[in-house]
């Protein structure tokens, strides 16, 4: 079990969506401090207002894609709030409804920097302290897009496949070293937060943000290695292994509508 009570919980991207909800739930579970990291000042202000717990919250405006800001803000957070017990890498972006050749160099690099590289760098900063205390938990929010290839979101998909591969490898390293530092990798399907506004999913229901955030915190508390949401997504790998690609494309991609979910995507402005 990972106990959230009396722990310092740092959440990147806590200015919005499931990150903000997970922060509130951590406060409800008695976290000592919830440390909000976000790029967007208005989102940060709205989050702090929603939490209404000034003694138990701290907030930092930071662009997690900038390694220098990451290091400086981490040092400030630890100096002002104490060691980080639970780190949730949740900040993420997606660029447009674009085929790969429509993506600019800048969009490709930024998507990889925010979604894939930042969780690694931030974990690299937090891990030595956790290892020294032989206690701590890192939760990385990947996506079902990290398990299924998908047209018109190839770079986002690449970033999330990357998160899953790195995060689960780290989990194995720590287990082999018999460390008590835990890693939970989470792969949710589309969630109704606005990040994927316009997405259509005829067969698999789009997830409720509150319920999804609760499931993620429960996965952390129960030291789950990997949590697909909904649970049925754990079967995706089985289907990928068993079915020829052309069958998988037809059944999961076209029949279940996964490959056309992005057709009407608008996202956030
Ligand atoms: N919404 C979905 O359908 C969905 C599905 C699966 C996985 N996810 C993943 O879950 C996570 C949270 O998604 P959400 O729907 O709550 O998103 P959201 O857009 O509501 O929140 C993301 C937050 O990250 C912040 N952020 C973006 N770039 C940043 C940067 N460079 N530095 C610091 N903060 C930055 C934004 O300001 C925002 O507050 C993301 O990693 C996303 O990829 C989302």
Short mmCIF file of C-alpha atoms and ligand atoms in Angstrom, two decimals:
data_model
loop_
_atom_site.label_atom_id
_atom_site.label_comp_id
_atom_site.label_asym_id
_atom_site.label_seq_id
_atom_site.Cartn_x
_atom_site.Cartn_y
_atom_site.Cartn_z
CA UNK A 1 0.00 0.00 0.00
CA UNK A 2 1.11 3.58 -0.67
CA UNK A 3 -0.41 5.92 1.90
CA UNK A 4 -1.22 9.43 0.71
CA UNK A 5 -1.94 10.73 4.21
CA UNK A 6 0.81 13.06 5.49
CA UNK A 7 2.71 12.81 2.20
CA UNK A 8 3.96 15.53 -0.14
CA UNK A 9 2.36 15.00 -3.54
CA UNK A 10 3.76 16.83 -6.58
CA UNK A 11 1.48 16.82 -9.63
CA UNK A 12 2.55 18.31 -12.98
CA UNK A 13 -0.31 19.70 -15.07
CA UNK A 14 -2.43 20.03 -11.92
CA UNK A 15 -3.86 23.29 -13.27
CA UNK A 16 -6.55 21.44 -15.21
CA UNK A 17 -8.28 18.17 -15.97
CA UNK A 18 -7.45 15.00 -14.10
CA UNK A 19 -4.31 16.53 -12.55
CA UNK A 20 -6.43 19.13 -10.74
CA UNK A 21 -8.91 16.48 -9.58
CA UNK A 22 -6.16 14.15 -8.35
CA UNK A 23 -4.77 17.03 -6.27
CA UNK A 24 -8.16 17.58 -4.63
CA UNK A 25 -8.53 13.86 -3.95
CA UNK A 26 -5.04 13.74 -2.43
CA UNK A 27 -6.01 16.61 -0.10
CA UNK A 28 -9.19 14.73 0.84
CA UNK A 29 -7.02 11.70 1.69
CA UNK A 30 -4.95 13.83 4.08
CA UNK A 31 -1.88 14.68 1.98
CA UNK A 32 0.50 16.92 3.90
CA UNK A 33 0.97 19.16 0.88
CA UNK A 34 -0.20 19.10 -2.72
CA UNK A 35 2.35 20.83 -4.94
CA UNK A 36 0.78 22.12 -8.14
CA UNK A 37 3.01 22.54 -11.18
CA UNK A 38 1.58 24.05 -14.33
CA UNK A 39 2.47 26.31 -17.23
CA UNK A 40 -0.79 28.24 -17.20
CA UNK A 41 -1.15 30.88 -14.47
CA UNK A 42 -4.92 31.15 -14.80
CA UNK A 43 -5.25 27.39 -14.44
CA UNK A 44 -3.03 27.50 -11.34
CA UNK A 45 -5.13 30.26 -9.78
CA UNK A 46 -8.37 28.37 -10.49
CA UNK A 47 -6.92 25.20 -8.99
CA UNK A 48 -5.81 26.91 -5.79
CA UNK A 49 -9.22 28.56 -5.47
CA UNK A 50 -10.95 25.20 -5.95
CA UNK A 51 -8.73 23.52 -3.33
CA UNK A 52 -9.28 26.33 -0.78
CA UNK A 53 -6.51 24.90 1.40
CA UNK A 54 -3.71 27.50 1.41
CA UNK A 55 -1.76 25.84 4.25
CA UNK A 56 -1.64 22.50 2.44
CA UNK A 57 -0.97 23.65 -1.12
CA UNK A 58 1.90 25.22 -3.00
CA UNK A 59 1.98 26.18 -6.65
CA UNK A 60 4.72 26.85 -9.17
CA UNK A 61 4.47 28.16 -12.71
CA UNK A 62 6.85 26.05 -14.76
CA UNK A 63 7.32 24.85 -18.31
CA UNK A 64 8.24 21.20 -17.81
CA UNK A 65 9.74 21.05 -21.31
CA UNK A 66 12.57 23.37 -20.17
CA UNK A 67 15.23 21.35 -18.27
CA UNK A 68 16.61 24.42 -16.48
CA UNK A 69 13.15 25.48 -15.23
CA UNK A 70 12.52 21.89 -14.23
CA UNK A 71 15.69 21.69 -12.10
CA UNK A 72 15.25 25.15 -10.55
CA UNK A 73 11.57 24.63 -9.75
CA UNK A 74 12.23 21.20 -8.30
CA UNK A 75 14.93 22.63 -6.00
CA UNK A 76 12.56 25.44 -4.91
CA UNK A 77 9.70 23.02 -4.31
CA UNK A 78 11.83 20.78 -2.08
CA UNK A 79 13.34 23.74 -0.22
CA UNK A 80 9.91 25.28 0.44
CA UNK A 81 7.74 22.17 0.88
CA UNK A 82 10.09 19.32 1.83
CA UNK A 83 10.99 16.07 0.05
CA UNK A 84 8.58 14.75 -2.57
CA UNK A 85 6.94 11.47 -1.55
CA UNK A 86 4.60 10.98 -4.47
CA UNK A 87 5.28 12.35 -7.96
CA UNK A 88 2.52 12.28 -10.56
CA UNK A 89 3.72 13.16 -14.06
CA UNK A 90 0.47 14.32 -15.62
CA UNK A 91 1.20 17.42 -17.77
CA UNK A 92 0.53 16.63 -21.41
CA UNK A 93 -0.28 18.21 -24.76
CA UNK A 94 -1.61 17.12 -28.14
CA UNK A 95 -1.27 19.08 -31.36
CA UNK A 96 -4.21 19.35 -33.73
CA UNK A 97 -5.95 16.87 -35.93
CA UNK A 98 -2.95 16.54 -38.21
CA UNK A 99 -1.40 13.85 -40.35
CA UNK A 100 2.30 13.37 -39.70
CA UNK A 101 3.53 15.42 -42.68
CA UNK A 102 1.45 18.37 -41.41
CA UNK A 103 3.29 18.48 -38.08
CA UNK A 104 6.03 21.10 -37.79
CA UNK A 105 9.46 20.39 -36.30
CA UNK A 106 8.42 22.60 -33.38
CA UNK A 107 5.22 20.63 -32.72
CA UNK A 108 7.03 17.31 -32.89
CA UNK A 109 9.78 18.41 -30.52
CA UNK A 110 7.43 20.11 -28.05
CA UNK A 111 5.10 17.10 -27.87
CA UNK A 112 8.02 14.78 -27.15
CA UNK A 113 9.59 17.24 -24.67
CA UNK A 114 6.40 17.78 -22.62
CA UNK A 115 4.91 14.28 -22.78
CA UNK A 116 7.94 11.99 -22.88
CA UNK A 117 11.18 13.72 -21.84
CA UNK A 118 9.86 15.86 -18.96
CA UNK A 119 8.55 12.87 -16.92
CA UNK A 120 11.98 11.22 -17.26
CA UNK A 121 13.92 14.34 -16.25
CA UNK A 122 11.65 15.14 -13.31
CA UNK A 123 11.76 11.54 -12.09
CA UNK A 124 15.54 11.63 -12.45
CA UNK A 125 15.51 14.62 -10.06
CA UNK A 126 13.12 13.05 -7.54
CA UNK A 127 14.48 9.51 -7.54
CA UNK A 128 17.74 9.97 -5.55
CA UNK A 129 15.81 11.31 -2.53
CA UNK A 130 13.24 8.52 -2.78
CA UNK A 131 15.98 5.87 -3.07
CA UNK A 132 17.85 7.33 -0.08
CA UNK A 133 14.67 7.09 2.02
CA UNK A 134 13.76 3.76 0.36
CA UNK A 135 10.24 5.09 0.03
CA UNK A 136 8.26 6.94 -2.62
CA UNK A 137 5.96 6.53 -5.58
CA UNK A 138 6.17 7.76 -9.17
CA UNK A 139 3.00 7.66 -11.25
CA UNK A 140 3.28 8.34 -14.97
CA UNK A 141 0.14 9.21 -16.89
CA UNK A 142 0.54 7.70 -20.34
CA UNK A 143 -2.50 6.92 -22.48
CA UNK A 144 -4.31 4.14 -24.31
CA UNK A 145 -2.69 5.91 -27.28
CA UNK A 146 0.53 4.43 -25.92
CA UNK A 147 -0.84 0.97 -26.66
CA UNK A 148 -2.67 1.46 -29.96
CA UNK A 149 -1.29 3.13 -33.08
CA UNK A 150 -3.67 5.80 -34.33
CA UNK A 151 -3.82 8.04 -37.39
CA UNK A 152 -3.82 11.88 -37.05
CA UNK A 153 -2.14 11.71 -33.66
CA UNK A 154 1.09 9.88 -34.52
CA UNK A 155 3.42 12.16 -32.55
CA UNK A 156 1.21 12.08 -29.46
CA UNK A 157 1.07 8.29 -29.84
CA UNK A 158 4.89 8.16 -30.10
CA UNK A 159 5.25 10.22 -26.93
CA UNK A 160 2.91 7.95 -24.97
CA UNK A 161 4.45 4.68 -26.23
CA UNK A 162 7.71 6.20 -25.01
CA UNK A 163 6.28 6.94 -21.55
CA UNK A 164 4.99 3.38 -21.16
CA UNK A 165 8.28 1.79 -22.25
CA UNK A 166 10.42 3.97 -19.98
CA UNK A 167 8.07 3.97 -16.98
CA UNK A 168 7.59 0.21 -16.91
CA UNK A 169 11.34 -0.38 -17.41
CA UNK A 170 12.02 1.86 -14.39
CA UNK A 171 9.46 -0.15 -12.43
CA UNK A 172 11.33 -3.36 -13.24
CA UNK A 173 14.73 -1.83 -12.38
CA UNK A 174 13.46 -0.79 -8.95
CA UNK A 175 11.82 -4.17 -8.31
CA UNK A 176 15.00 -6.01 -9.29
CA UNK A 177 16.95 -3.79 -6.87
CA UNK A 178 14.37 -4.70 -4.18
CA UNK A 179 13.65 -1.00 -3.69
CA UNK A 180 10.47 0.09 -1.93
CA UNK A 181 10.11 2.97 -4.39
CA UNK A 182 7.10 2.15 -6.57
CA UNK A 183 6.15 3.04 -10.13
CA UNK A 184 2.64 3.00 -11.53
CA UNK A 185 2.04 3.48 -15.25
CA UNK A 186 -1.45 4.55 -16.24
CA UNK A 187 -3.00 4.27 -19.71
CA UNK A 188 -6.48 5.83 -19.85
CA UNK A 189 -8.75 5.96 -22.87
CA UNK A 190 -10.21 9.37 -23.91
CA UNK A 191 -11.33 11.40 -20.89
CA UNK A 192 -13.90 14.18 -21.02
CA UNK A 193 -11.59 17.01 -19.86
CA UNK A 194 -11.52 19.14 -23.03
CA UNK A 195 -8.02 18.07 -24.08
CA UNK A 196 -9.56 15.85 -26.76
CA UNK A 197 -12.69 17.92 -27.41
CA UNK A 198 -14.57 16.75 -30.51
CA UNK A 199 -13.31 13.16 -30.40
CA UNK A 200 -16.02 10.63 -31.18
CA UNK A 201 -16.07 7.14 -29.76
CA UNK A 202 -19.12 5.16 -30.87
CA UNK A 203 -18.35 1.91 -29.04
CA UNK A 204 -16.12 2.61 -26.04
CA UNK A 205 -17.55 5.29 -23.72
CA UNK A 206 -15.42 8.40 -23.14
CA UNK A 207 -14.24 8.40 -19.52
CA UNK A 208 -15.55 10.59 -16.72
CA UNK A 209 -12.67 12.76 -15.33
CA UNK A 210 -13.67 12.37 -11.66
CA UNK A 211 -13.98 8.58 -11.84
CA UNK A 212 -10.73 8.32 -13.81
CA UNK A 213 -8.82 10.41 -11.27
CA UNK A 214 -10.21 8.22 -8.46
CA UNK A 215 -9.11 5.06 -10.28
CA UNK A 216 -5.60 6.46 -10.74
CA UNK A 217 -5.24 7.36 -7.05
CA UNK A 218 -6.52 3.91 -6.12
CA UNK A 219 -3.91 2.37 -8.47
CA UNK A 220 -1.20 4.38 -6.68
CA UNK A 221 -2.49 3.37 -3.24
CA UNK A 222 -2.54 -0.29 -4.26
CA UNK A 223 0.94 -0.12 -5.86
CA UNK A 224 -0.40 -1.27 -9.22
CA UNK A 225 2.36 -1.72 -11.83
CA UNK A 226 0.19 -0.88 -14.82
CA UNK A 227 -3.40 0.32 -15.04
CA UNK A 228 -5.30 0.50 -18.32
CA UNK A 229 -8.60 2.40 -17.98
CA UNK A 230 -11.09 0.95 -18.68
CA UNK A 231 -9.78 -2.43 -17.62
CA UNK A 232 -10.65 -4.01 -21.01
CA UNK A 233 -7.72 -2.14 -22.55
CA UNK A 234 -5.40 -4.65 -20.89
CA UNK A 235 -6.65 -7.08 -23.56
CA UNK A 236 -5.37 -4.87 -26.39
CA UNK A 237 -1.90 -6.38 -26.23
CA UNK A 238 -3.39 -9.86 -26.36
CA UNK A 239 -5.36 -8.91 -29.47
CA UNK A 240 -2.28 -7.32 -31.05
CA UNK A 241 -0.31 -10.50 -30.41
CA UNK A 242 -2.95 -12.87 -31.69
CA UNK A 243 -4.46 -11.05 -34.66
CA UNK A 244 -2.75 -10.31 -37.98
CA UNK A 245 -2.33 -6.51 -38.36
CA UNK A 246 -4.97 -6.36 -41.11
CA UNK A 247 -7.55 -8.03 -38.78
CA UNK A 248 -6.61 -5.79 -35.87
CA UNK A 249 -6.99 -2.72 -38.14
CA UNK A 250 -10.39 -3.92 -39.29
CA UNK A 251 -11.85 -5.00 -35.94
CA UNK A 252 -10.35 -2.58 -33.42
CA UNK A 253 -9.43 0.26 -35.76
CA UNK A 254 -12.42 0.48 -38.08
CA UNK A 255 -15.23 -1.59 -36.57
CA UNK A 256 -14.70 -0.24 -33.02
CA UNK A 257 -14.09 3.22 -34.51
CA UNK A 258 -10.69 3.81 -32.88
CA UNK A 259 -8.99 4.96 -36.11
CA UNK A 260 -11.74 7.51 -36.81
CA UNK A 261 -12.08 8.95 -33.29
CA UNK A 262 -9.93 11.96 -34.27
CA UNK A 263 -11.97 12.84 -37.39
CA UNK A 264 -13.84 15.63 -35.60
CA UNK A 265 -11.21 16.51 -33.00
CA UNK A 266 -10.93 20.21 -32.18
CA UNK A 267 -9.14 20.06 -28.80
CA UNK A 268 -8.46 23.16 -26.75
CA UNK A 269 -7.94 26.48 -28.50
N1 LIG B 1 -7.96 13.85 -21.87
C1 LIG B 1 -7.78 12.64 -22.39
O1 LIG B 1 -8.60 12.16 -23.20
C2 LIG B 1 -6.57 11.83 -22.01
C3 LIG B 1 -6.57 10.45 -22.30
C4 LIG B 1 -5.47 9.69 -21.95
C5 LIG B 1 -4.38 10.30 -21.34
N2 LIG B 1 -4.41 11.64 -21.08
C6 LIG B 1 -3.23 12.25 -20.46
O2 LIG B 1 -3.60 12.66 -19.16
C7 LIG B 1 -2.84 13.83 -18.81
C8 LIG B 1 -3.78 14.92 -18.34
O3 LIG B 1 -4.74 15.15 -19.36
P1 LIG B 1 -5.96 16.15 -19.14
O4 LIG B 1 -7.04 15.68 -20.05
O5 LIG B 1 -6.23 16.34 -17.71
O6 LIG B 1 -5.32 17.47 -19.80
P2 LIG B 1 -5.59 19.01 -19.54
O7 LIG B 1 -5.30 19.68 -20.84
O8 LIG B 1 -6.92 19.25 -18.90
O9 LIG B 1 -4.46 19.39 -18.47
C9 LIG B 1 -3.11 19.38 -18.84
C10 LIG B 1 -2.40 20.44 -18.01
O10 LIG B 1 -1.00 20.38 -18.35
C11 LIG B 1 -0.51 21.68 -18.40
N3 LIG B 1 0.68 21.77 -19.24
C12 LIG B 1 0.74 21.62 -20.60
N4 LIG B 1 1.99 21.82 -21.02
C13 LIG B 1 2.74 22.08 -19.92
C14 LIG B 1 4.10 22.39 -19.74
N5 LIG B 1 4.96 22.47 -20.75
N6 LIG B 1 4.55 22.61 -18.46
C15 LIG B 1 3.69 22.54 -17.41
N7 LIG B 1 2.37 22.28 -17.54
C16 LIG B 1 1.91 22.05 -18.79
C17 LIG B 1 -1.66 22.51 -19.00
O11 LIG B 1 -1.52 23.91 -18.71
C18 LIG B 1 -2.87 21.86 -18.32
O12 LIG B 1 -3.22 22.56 -17.14
C19 LIG B 1 -2.02 14.19 -20.06
O13 LIG B 1 -0.72 13.67 -19.91
C20 LIG B 1 -2.74 13.49 -21.17
O14 LIG B 1 -1.89 13.20 -22.26
C21 LIG B 1 -5.48 12.41 -21.39
#
